[in-house]
mmCIF file of C-alpha atoms in Angstrom:
data_model
loop_
_atom_site.group_PDB
_atom_site.id
_atom_site.type_symbol
_atom_site.label_atom_id
_atom_site.label_comp_id
_atom_site.label_asym_id
_atom_site.label_seq_id
_atom_site.Cartn_x
_atom_site.Cartn_y
_atom_site.Cartn_z
ATOM 1 C CA MET N 1 55.425 -218.202 -76.888
ATOM 2 C CA PHE N 2 54.510 -220.456 -73.920
ATOM 3 C CA ASN N 3 55.544 -223.609 -75.821
ATOM 4 C CA GLU N 4 58.909 -222.071 -76.714
ATOM 5 C CA ARG N 5 59.624 -221.157 -73.074
ATOM 6 C CA TRP N 6 58.609 -224.669 -71.982
ATOM 7 C CA ARG N 7 61.008 -226.263 -74.512
ATOM 8 C CA ILE N 8 63.890 -224.040 -73.363
ATOM 9 C CA ARG N 9 63.214 -224.852 -69.680
ATOM 10 C CA ASN N 10 62.920 -228.563 -70.449
ATOM 11 C CA SER N 11 66.252 -228.545 -72.383
ATOM 12 C CA TYR N 12 67.962 -226.675 -69.546
ATOM 13 C CA LEU N 13 66.733 -229.234 -66.959
ATOM 14 C CA LYS N 14 67.932 -232.172 -69.083
ATOM 15 C CA ILE N 15 71.400 -230.633 -69.510
ATOM 16 C CA SER N 16 71.602 -229.841 -65.781
ATOM 17 C CA VAL N 17 70.765 -233.455 -64.882
ATOM 18 C CA LYS N 18 73.412 -234.799 -67.292
ATOM 19 C CA VAL N 19 76.091 -232.447 -65.912
ATOM 20 C CA LYS N 20 75.170 -233.320 -62.315
ATOM 21 C CA ASN N 21 75.266 -237.056 -63.033
ATOM 22 C CA PHE N 22 78.664 -236.721 -64.700
ATOM 23 C CA LEU N 23 80.163 -234.743 -61.802
ATOM 24 C CA LEU N 24 78.926 -237.323 -59.286
ATOM 25 C CA SER N 25 80.022 -240.342 -61.307
ATOM 26 C CA LYS N 26 83.117 -242.461 -60.634
ATOM 27 C CA THR N 27 84.600 -241.453 -64.008
ATOM 28 C CA SER N 28 84.337 -237.775 -63.072
ATOM 29 C CA ARG N 29 86.085 -238.276 -59.744
ATOM 30 C CA GLU N 30 88.924 -240.176 -61.414
ATOM 31 C CA PHE N 31 89.280 -237.439 -64.064
ATOM 32 C CA PHE N 32 89.513 -234.580 -61.533
ATOM 33 C CA LEU N 33 91.920 -236.590 -59.377
ATOM 34 C CA PHE N 34 94.158 -237.120 -62.419
ATOM 35 C CA LEU N 35 93.897 -233.418 -63.333
ATOM 36 C CA PHE N 36 94.854 -232.394 -59.763
ATOM 37 C CA PHE N 37 98.030 -234.491 -59.733
ATOM 38 C CA PHE N 38 98.856 -233.444 -63.296
ATOM 39 C CA LEU N 39 98.751 -229.758 -62.285
ATOM 40 C CA ILE N 40 100.931 -230.409 -59.207
ATOM 41 C CA ALA N 41 103.488 -232.294 -61.333
ATOM 42 C CA GLY N 42 103.423 -229.499 -63.926
ATOM 43 C CA GLY N 43 104.011 -226.912 -61.235
ATOM 44 C CA PHE N 44 107.046 -228.763 -59.863
ATOM 45 C CA TRP N 45 108.433 -229.181 -63.388
ATOM 46 C CA LEU N 46 107.987 -225.455 -64.106
ATOM 47 C CA LEU N 47 109.721 -224.433 -60.855
ATOM 48 C CA GLN N 48 112.622 -226.756 -61.596
ATOM 49 C CA THR N 49 112.893 -225.473 -65.164
ATOM 50 C CA LEU N 50 112.833 -221.802 -64.125
ATOM 51 C CA ASP N 51 115.601 -222.490 -61.609
ATOM 52 C CA ASN N 52 117.993 -223.293 -64.480
ATOM 53 C CA THR N 53 120.207 -220.635 -66.080
ATOM 54 C CA TYR N 54 119.283 -219.193 -69.487
ATOM 55 C CA GLU N 55 120.111 -216.306 -71.820
ATOM 56 C CA ALA N 56 117.683 -213.682 -73.119
ATOM 57 C CA GLU N 57 117.795 -210.520 -75.247
ATOM 58 C CA LEU N 58 116.159 -207.411 -73.778
ATOM 59 C CA PRO N 59 115.356 -204.285 -75.838
ATOM 60 C CA MET N 60 115.958 -200.921 -74.107
ATOM 61 C CA ARG N 61 114.931 -197.559 -75.549
ATOM 62 C CA ILE N 62 117.349 -194.623 -75.857
ATOM 63 C CA GLN N 63 116.304 -191.076 -75.026
ATOM 64 C CA MET N 64 118.363 -188.024 -75.982
ATOM 65 C CA LYS N 65 117.786 -185.095 -73.609
ATOM 66 C CA ASN N 66 118.635 -181.363 -73.610
ATOM 67 C CA ILE N 67 118.261 -181.125 -77.404
ATOM 68 C CA PRO N 68 117.921 -177.579 -78.856
ATOM 69 C CA GLN N 69 114.741 -177.106 -80.895
ATOM 70 C CA ASN N 70 116.613 -176.383 -84.136
ATOM 71 C CA THR N 71 118.604 -179.646 -83.975
ATOM 72 C CA ILE N 72 117.887 -182.091 -86.805
ATOM 73 C CA PHE N 73 118.944 -185.723 -86.423
ATOM 74 C CA ASP N 74 119.467 -188.295 -89.123
ATOM 75 C CA PRO N 75 116.167 -190.281 -89.240
ATOM 76 C CA GLU N 76 118.147 -193.542 -89.182
ATOM 77 C CA ALA N 77 119.703 -192.709 -85.800
ATOM 78 C CA PRO N 78 119.448 -195.696 -83.385
ATOM 79 C CA SER N 79 116.498 -195.528 -80.996
ATOM 80 C CA GLU N 80 117.203 -198.635 -78.887
ATOM 81 C CA VAL N 81 119.833 -201.182 -77.937
ATOM 82 C CA HIS N 82 119.497 -204.940 -77.416
ATOM 83 C CA VAL N 83 121.068 -206.254 -74.222
ATOM 84 C CA ARG N 84 121.850 -209.959 -73.943
ATOM 85 C CA VAL N 85 121.797 -211.123 -70.309
ATOM 86 C CA LYS N 86 122.287 -214.392 -68.468
ATOM 87 C CA ASP N 87 120.362 -215.378 -65.332
ATOM 88 C CA LYS N 88 117.920 -217.884 -63.860
ATOM 89 C CA GLY N 89 114.737 -218.502 -65.790
ATOM 90 C CA ILE N 90 112.493 -216.938 -63.140
ATOM 91 C CA VAL N 91 114.444 -213.646 -63.332
ATOM 92 C CA LEU N 92 114.438 -213.579 -67.136
ATOM 93 C CA LEU N 93 110.712 -214.347 -67.176
ATOM 94 C CA ASN N 94 110.160 -211.282 -64.985
ATOM 95 C CA TYR N 95 112.191 -209.152 -67.425
ATOM 96 C CA LEU N 96 110.268 -210.389 -70.454
ATOM 97 C CA LEU N 97 106.745 -210.342 -69.005
ATOM 98 C CA GLY N 98 106.602 -208.004 -66.042
ATOM 99 C CA LYS N 99 109.385 -205.449 -65.822
ATOM 100 C CA SER N 100 109.360 -202.122 -67.691
ATOM 101 C CA PHE N 101 112.751 -200.564 -68.358
ATOM 102 C CA PHE N 102 113.358 -196.821 -68.204
ATOM 103 C CA PRO N 103 114.891 -195.251 -71.352
ATOM 104 C CA LEU N 104 118.681 -194.960 -71.365
ATOM 105 C CA GLN N 105 119.518 -191.252 -71.089
ATOM 106 C CA ILE N 106 122.076 -189.499 -73.330
ATOM 107 C CA ASP N 107 122.763 -185.816 -72.595
ATOM 108 C CA PHE N 108 123.135 -183.953 -75.891
ATOM 109 C CA ALA N 109 124.530 -180.847 -74.176
ATOM 110 C CA THR N 110 127.589 -182.743 -72.911
ATOM 111 C CA ARG N 111 128.085 -184.852 -76.039
ATOM 112 C CA GLN N 112 127.773 -182.388 -78.926
ATOM 113 C CA GLY N 113 130.859 -181.220 -80.767
ATOM 114 C CA ARG N 114 131.858 -179.301 -83.880
ATOM 115 C CA SER N 115 131.828 -182.314 -86.168
ATOM 116 C CA GLY N 116 128.056 -182.758 -86.185
ATOM 117 C CA ARG N 117 128.464 -186.302 -84.906
ATOM 118 C CA ILE N 118 127.960 -188.001 -81.566
ATOM 119 C CA ARG N 119 129.520 -191.417 -80.909
ATOM 120 C CA ILE N 120 128.380 -193.436 -77.898
ATOM 121 C CA PHE N 121 130.098 -196.704 -76.962
ATOM 122 C CA ALA N 122 128.050 -199.478 -75.424
ATOM 123 C CA SER N 123 130.312 -199.455 -72.377
ATOM 124 C CA ASP N 124 129.127 -195.871 -71.669
ATOM 125 C CA LEU N 125 125.587 -197.187 -71.171
ATOM 126 C CA GLU N 126 126.477 -200.275 -69.148
ATOM 127 C CA LYS N 127 126.110 -198.527 -65.792
ATOM 128 C CA GLN N 128 122.554 -197.359 -66.621
ATOM 129 C CA ILE N 129 121.673 -200.843 -67.875
ATOM 130 C CA SER N 130 123.081 -202.630 -64.804
ATOM 131 C CA GLY N 131 121.140 -200.291 -62.506
ATOM 132 C CA GLN N 132 117.874 -201.657 -63.942
ATOM 133 C CA LEU N 133 118.835 -205.337 -63.772
ATOM 134 C CA SER N 134 118.942 -207.764 -60.868
ATOM 135 C CA ALA N 135 122.312 -208.137 -59.119
ATOM 136 C CA SER N 136 122.422 -211.772 -60.259
ATOM 137 C CA SER N 137 122.066 -210.863 -63.953
ATOM 138 C CA LYS N 138 125.204 -210.882 -66.082
ATOM 139 C CA ILE N 139 125.437 -208.672 -69.198
ATOM 140 C CA LEU N 140 126.866 -210.748 -72.064
ATOM 141 C CA SER N 141 126.677 -208.188 -74.890
ATOM 142 C CA ILE N 142 125.100 -204.914 -75.998
ATOM 143 C CA SER N 143 124.090 -204.486 -79.636
ATOM 144 C CA PRO N 144 125.005 -202.295 -81.408
ATOM 145 C CA ASP N 145 128.297 -201.825 -79.590
ATOM 146 C CA THR N 146 128.604 -198.250 -80.937
ATOM 147 C CA LEU N 147 125.825 -195.689 -81.422
ATOM 148 C CA ASN N 148 126.402 -193.029 -84.097
ATOM 149 C CA TYR N 149 124.250 -189.895 -84.274
ATOM 150 C CA VAL N 150 124.555 -187.383 -87.118
ATOM 151 C CA TYR N 151 122.933 -183.990 -86.522
ATOM 152 C CA ALA N 152 122.798 -180.448 -87.870
ATOM 153 C CA PHE N 153 121.396 -177.102 -86.778
ATOM 154 C CA GLY N 154 118.739 -175.767 -89.162
ATOM 155 C CA ASP N 155 116.990 -172.489 -89.879
ATOM 156 C CA SER N 156 113.317 -172.213 -88.937
ATOM 157 C CA ALA N 157 110.042 -171.042 -90.459
ATOM 158 C CA ARG N 158 106.348 -171.257 -89.663
ATOM 159 C CA VAL N 159 104.241 -173.220 -92.168
ATOM 160 C CA PRO N 160 100.528 -174.110 -92.290
ATOM 161 C CA VAL N 161 99.240 -177.638 -91.746
ATOM 162 C CA ARG N 162 97.450 -179.383 -94.613
ATOM 163 C CA PHE N 163 95.281 -182.501 -94.352
ATOM 164 C CA ARG N 164 96.041 -185.561 -96.486
ATOM 165 C CA GLY N 165 93.356 -188.210 -96.731
ATOM 166 C CA LYS N 166 89.660 -188.860 -97.342
ATOM 167 C CA VAL N 167 86.685 -188.154 -95.092
ATOM 168 C CA GLY N 168 83.193 -189.455 -95.831
ATOM 169 C CA THR N 169 79.867 -189.129 -94.022
ATOM 170 C CA THR N 170 76.605 -191.029 -93.861
ATOM 171 C CA LEU N 171 73.643 -189.919 -95.950
ATOM 172 C CA GLN N 172 72.149 -186.563 -94.965
ATOM 173 C CA HIS N 173 75.413 -185.432 -93.298
ATOM 174 C CA HIS N 174 78.408 -183.471 -94.518
ATOM 175 C CA VAL N 175 81.744 -182.157 -93.239
ATOM 176 C CA THR N 176 81.646 -178.375 -92.959
ATOM 177 C CA ASP N 177 85.343 -177.705 -92.345
ATOM 178 C CA THR N 178 88.743 -179.128 -91.389
ATOM 179 C CA LEU N 179 90.152 -177.573 -88.210
ATOM 180 C CA PHE N 180 93.751 -178.007 -87.031
ATOM 181 C CA SER N 181 95.171 -177.458 -83.560
ATOM 182 C CA PRO N 182 97.686 -175.957 -83.996
ATOM 183 C CA ASP N 183 96.965 -174.771 -87.545
ATOM 184 C CA SER N 184 100.671 -174.123 -88.209
ATOM 185 C CA VAL N 185 103.942 -175.617 -86.998
ATOM 186 C CA THR N 186 107.595 -174.612 -86.872
ATOM 187 C CA VAL N 187 109.823 -176.380 -89.373
ATOM 188 C CA TYR N 188 113.598 -176.656 -88.966
ATOM 189 C CA ALA N 189 115.738 -177.470 -92.001
ATOM 190 C CA PRO N 190 118.864 -176.344 -93.855
ATOM 191 C CA ALA N 191 118.213 -172.964 -95.510
ATOM 192 C CA LYS N 192 118.127 -174.341 -99.079
ATOM 193 C CA GLN N 193 115.644 -177.078 -98.191
ATOM 194 C CA LEU N 194 113.577 -174.798 -95.960
ATOM 195 C CA ARG N 195 112.716 -172.521 -98.901
ATOM 196 C CA ARG N 196 110.993 -175.441 -100.671
ATOM 197 C CA ILE N 197 108.717 -176.335 -97.744
ATOM 198 C CA THR N 198 105.392 -174.497 -98.002
ATOM 199 C CA ALA N 199 103.240 -176.703 -95.743
ATOM 200 C CA ALA N 200 103.343 -179.590 -93.265
ATOM 201 C CA LEU N 201 101.249 -182.544 -94.477
ATOM 202 C CA THR N 202 99.474 -184.850 -92.072
ATOM 203 C CA GLY N 203 99.840 -188.604 -92.355
ATOM 204 C CA SER N 204 97.260 -190.200 -94.631
ATOM 205 C CA LEU N 205 93.902 -190.790 -92.910
ATOM 206 C CA GLU N 206 90.648 -192.273 -94.214
ATOM 207 C CA LEU N 207 87.386 -191.915 -92.298
ATOM 208 C CA THR N 208 84.003 -193.153 -93.512
ATOM 209 C CA ASP N 209 80.375 -192.985 -92.398
ATOM 210 C CA LEU N 210 80.814 -190.050 -90.028
ATOM 211 C CA SER N 211 77.579 -188.787 -88.469
ATOM 212 C CA ASP N 212 79.009 -186.573 -85.726
ATOM 213 C CA THR N 213 81.915 -184.184 -85.222
ATOM 214 C CA THR N 214 85.138 -186.227 -85.038
ATOM 215 C CA THR N 215 88.632 -185.386 -83.755
ATOM 216 C CA ARG N 216 91.841 -187.322 -84.425
ATOM 217 C CA GLN N 217 95.472 -186.858 -83.361
ATOM 218 C CA ILE N 218 97.566 -187.292 -86.502
ATOM 219 C CA ALA N 219 101.337 -187.385 -86.898
ATOM 220 C CA LEU N 220 102.833 -185.145 -89.573
ATOM 221 C CA THR N 221 104.408 -186.845 -92.575
ATOM 222 C CA PRO N 222 108.157 -187.045 -91.873
ATOM 223 C CA VAL N 223 110.564 -185.439 -94.332
ATOM 224 C CA ARG N 224 114.207 -186.505 -94.429
ATOM 225 C CA GLY N 225 116.485 -183.840 -92.979
ATOM 226 C CA VAL N 226 113.518 -181.819 -91.656
ATOM 227 C CA LYS N 227 112.118 -181.443 -88.155
ATOM 228 C CA PHE N 228 108.560 -180.339 -87.334
ATOM 229 C CA ALA N 229 107.672 -178.935 -83.922
ATOM 230 C CA PRO N 230 105.248 -180.242 -82.855
ATOM 231 C CA ASN N 231 105.356 -183.388 -84.987
ATOM 232 C CA SER N 232 101.638 -184.148 -84.618
ATOM 233 C CA VAL N 233 98.414 -182.110 -84.643
ATOM 234 C CA SER N 234 94.790 -182.499 -83.608
ATOM 235 C CA VAL N 235 92.400 -182.488 -86.579
ATOM 236 C CA THR N 236 88.671 -181.885 -86.097
ATOM 237 C CA PHE N 237 86.008 -182.554 -88.733
ATOM 238 C CA PRO N 238 82.744 -180.728 -87.825
ATOM 239 C CA VAL N 239 79.791 -182.740 -89.159
ATOM 240 C CA GLU N 240 76.323 -181.280 -89.798
ATOM 241 C CA MET N 241 73.030 -182.759 -90.922
ATOM 242 C CA TYR N 242 71.642 -181.535 -94.239
ATOM 243 C CA THR N 243 68.326 -179.666 -94.273
ATOM 244 C CA GLU N 244 66.229 -179.171 -97.395
ATOM 245 C CA LYS N 245 65.247 -175.666 -98.492
ATOM 246 C CA THR N 246 63.363 -174.228 -101.483
ATOM 247 C CA VAL N 247 63.655 -170.727 -102.973
ATOM 248 C CA GLU N 248 61.932 -169.097 -105.960
ATOM 249 C CA VAL N 249 64.355 -167.948 -108.648
ATOM 250 C CA PRO N 250 63.277 -165.792 -111.645
ATOM 251 C CA LEU N 251 64.339 -166.554 -115.221
ATOM 252 C CA ARG N 252 66.098 -163.582 -116.768
ATOM 253 C CA GLY N 253 66.778 -163.035 -120.464
ATOM 254 C CA VAL N 254 70.254 -161.883 -121.510
ATOM 255 C CA ASN N 255 71.810 -160.728 -124.815
ATOM 256 C CA PHE N 256 68.404 -159.819 -126.274
ATOM 257 C CA PRO N 257 68.205 -157.168 -129.008
ATOM 258 C CA PRO N 258 66.664 -153.854 -127.910
ATOM 259 C CA ASP N 259 63.416 -154.641 -129.743
ATOM 260 C CA LYS N 260 63.047 -158.131 -128.280
ATOM 261 C CA ALA N 261 61.874 -159.271 -124.815
ATOM 262 C CA PHE N 262 61.890 -162.641 -123.079
ATOM 263 C CA CYS N 263 58.698 -164.021 -121.568
ATOM 264 C CA ALA N 264 58.589 -167.330 -119.677
ATOM 265 C CA PHE N 265 55.552 -169.242 -118.358
ATOM 266 C CA PRO N 266 56.018 -169.617 -115.427
ATOM 267 C CA SER N 267 58.486 -166.765 -114.957
ATOM 268 C CA LYS N 268 60.020 -168.351 -111.813
ATOM 269 C CA VAL N 269 61.127 -171.865 -110.892
ATOM 270 C CA ASN N 270 61.494 -173.517 -107.516
ATOM 271 C CA VAL N 271 65.072 -174.404 -106.645
ATOM 272 C CA THR N 272 65.183 -177.119 -103.970
ATOM 273 C CA PHE N 273 68.528 -178.028 -102.419
ATOM 274 C CA GLN N 274 70.194 -179.551 -99.373
ATOM 275 C CA VAL N 275 72.058 -177.162 -97.081
ATOM 276 C CA GLY N 276 73.787 -177.437 -93.702
ATOM 277 C CA ALA N 277 72.337 -175.707 -90.652
ATOM 278 C CA LYS N 278 75.208 -173.193 -90.736
ATOM 279 C CA HIS N 279 74.073 -171.760 -94.108
ATOM 280 C CA PHE N 280 70.321 -172.422 -93.887
ATOM 281 C CA ARG N 281 69.299 -168.870 -92.941
ATOM 282 C CA GLU N 282 71.709 -167.117 -95.300
ATOM 283 C CA ALA N 283 70.610 -169.050 -98.413
ATOM 284 C CA ARG N 284 68.801 -166.533 -100.687
ATOM 285 C CA PRO N 285 67.227 -166.635 -104.165
ATOM 286 C CA GLU N 286 69.879 -164.139 -105.354
ATOM 287 C CA ASP N 287 72.558 -166.796 -104.797
ATOM 288 C CA PHE N 288 71.116 -168.852 -107.678
ATOM 289 C CA ILE N 289 71.274 -167.542 -111.247
ATOM 290 C CA ILE N 290 69.164 -168.699 -114.171
ATOM 291 C CA HIS N 291 70.056 -166.612 -117.238
ATOM 292 C CA VAL N 292 68.417 -167.463 -120.558
ATOM 293 C CA SER N 293 70.365 -166.155 -123.542
ATOM 294 C CA TYR N 294 68.781 -165.022 -126.804
ATOM 295 C CA GLU N 295 71.092 -167.399 -128.725
ATOM 296 C CA GLU N 296 69.881 -170.400 -126.683
ATOM 297 C CA LEU N 297 66.236 -169.674 -127.496
ATOM 298 C CA LEU N 298 66.949 -169.296 -131.223
ATOM 299 C CA ARG N 299 68.433 -172.809 -131.194
ATOM 300 C CA ALA N 300 65.373 -174.253 -129.399
ATOM 301 C CA SER N 301 63.292 -176.450 -131.740
ATOM 302 C CA SER N 302 60.033 -175.853 -129.888
ATOM 303 C CA GLY N 303 58.407 -173.299 -127.659
ATOM 304 C CA LYS N 304 59.838 -175.001 -124.570
ATOM 305 C CA TYR N 305 63.110 -174.231 -122.785
ATOM 306 C CA LYS N 306 64.927 -176.736 -120.516
ATOM 307 C CA VAL N 307 65.911 -174.709 -117.457
ATOM 308 C CA VAL N 308 69.644 -174.682 -116.703
ATOM 309 C CA LEU N 309 71.090 -173.338 -113.457
ATOM 310 C CA LYS N 310 74.024 -171.110 -114.404
ATOM 311 C CA ALA N 311 75.428 -170.488 -110.896
ATOM 312 C CA SER N 312 74.835 -171.679 -107.327
ATOM 313 C CA PRO N 313 76.611 -171.297 -103.950
ATOM 314 C CA GLU N 314 79.089 -173.931 -102.768
ATOM 315 C CA TYR N 315 76.986 -174.813 -99.722
ATOM 316 C CA ALA N 316 74.032 -176.015 -101.859
ATOM 317 C CA HIS N 317 73.929 -179.726 -102.744
ATOM 318 C CA GLN N 318 71.526 -182.109 -104.516
ATOM 319 C CA ILE N 319 69.863 -179.239 -106.408
ATOM 320 C CA ARG N 320 66.506 -179.862 -108.107
ATOM 321 C CA LEU N 321 64.536 -177.505 -110.379
ATOM 322 C CA THR N 322 60.726 -177.436 -110.593
ATOM 323 C CA PRO N 323 59.530 -177.272 -113.302
ATOM 324 C CA GLU N 324 62.429 -178.553 -115.400
ATOM 325 C CA GLU N 325 60.983 -176.982 -118.571
ATOM 326 C CA VAL N 326 59.081 -173.732 -119.172
ATOM 327 C CA ASP N 327 57.151 -172.333 -122.116
ATOM 328 C CA PHE N 328 58.715 -169.202 -123.578
ATOM 329 C CA LEU N 329 57.937 -166.454 -125.995
ATOM 330 C CA ILE N 330 60.206 -163.920 -127.687
ATOM 331 C CA GLU N 331 58.100 -160.787 -127.700
ATOM 332 C CA GLN N 332 58.509 -158.053 -130.271
ATOM 333 C CA ILE N 333 58.613 -154.605 -128.636
ATOM 334 C CA SER N 334 56.961 -151.768 -130.570
ATOM 335 C CA PRO N 335 59.238 -148.733 -130.979
ATOM 336 C CA HIS N 336 58.178 -145.627 -129.046
ATOM 337 C CA ALA N 337 56.636 -142.932 -131.082
ATOM 338 C CA ASP N 338 58.582 -139.673 -131.242
#
């Protein structure tokens, strides 16, 4: 340990000496002097370049306001416009790297008509666009030059949310439930289509190796011509650690003739299983069923029966039986004397 520390310290001192000697050498001074003048020249070149006039295309989002809840828009409706502007490089650089533009507002209440269509010309948005640009900037074009929105008013219904995806845990853990908030959403659609919608599916999600309760915000899977409100939900996956438990379960004979009886040695087996903390206390021997039918024993080639669990609760996992085989005897019952 001491030798290793000494080698590390010795290496560090050697490197420090080499760096110090380089920084104090004539070559180092010439290099930093060159670098200094290079940066100054680069700065002057950049300032001169940015003082020239250029063109740039700026994306701006569109936001429709005052929309009734039951309004359904065509999913291909435009969500942004591209504005081509001309100005000095320094101004355009600010637009591209530093400035955030507010969404362009379109008031549905003042634009809607009986046709189910809204047409917005680019010139209608120019005032909002200019208000967010520098006075020196010149708008060359707005693309698209016409915005077309197709909409309809739909009927509504409340439908449950269903999860779509896969969730896995680490060893000794399991997911006890899938909880949605909200657990149902309002769906708006034309009456004929609305009757076919029985649930709102979440977007596909895959989670692995969970060891603790996990919550995710998931968007609902979009459906053409349908609107969900809200369009996303919070999904929680409660995760518990498995605990092992053992109960004694008796073997019971079934379908035996009146003069026959089933005897097993031992008459009970230990059923060991993994169970979450939520169900640990409520797990009882009665929840596990081991029925041995008369027909099964007649087919047995020896006096041993391989124990088979006929029923178990859903919360029990990794079930083991001890012993796996028991000795059995079909006992003849003497008739009662009159």
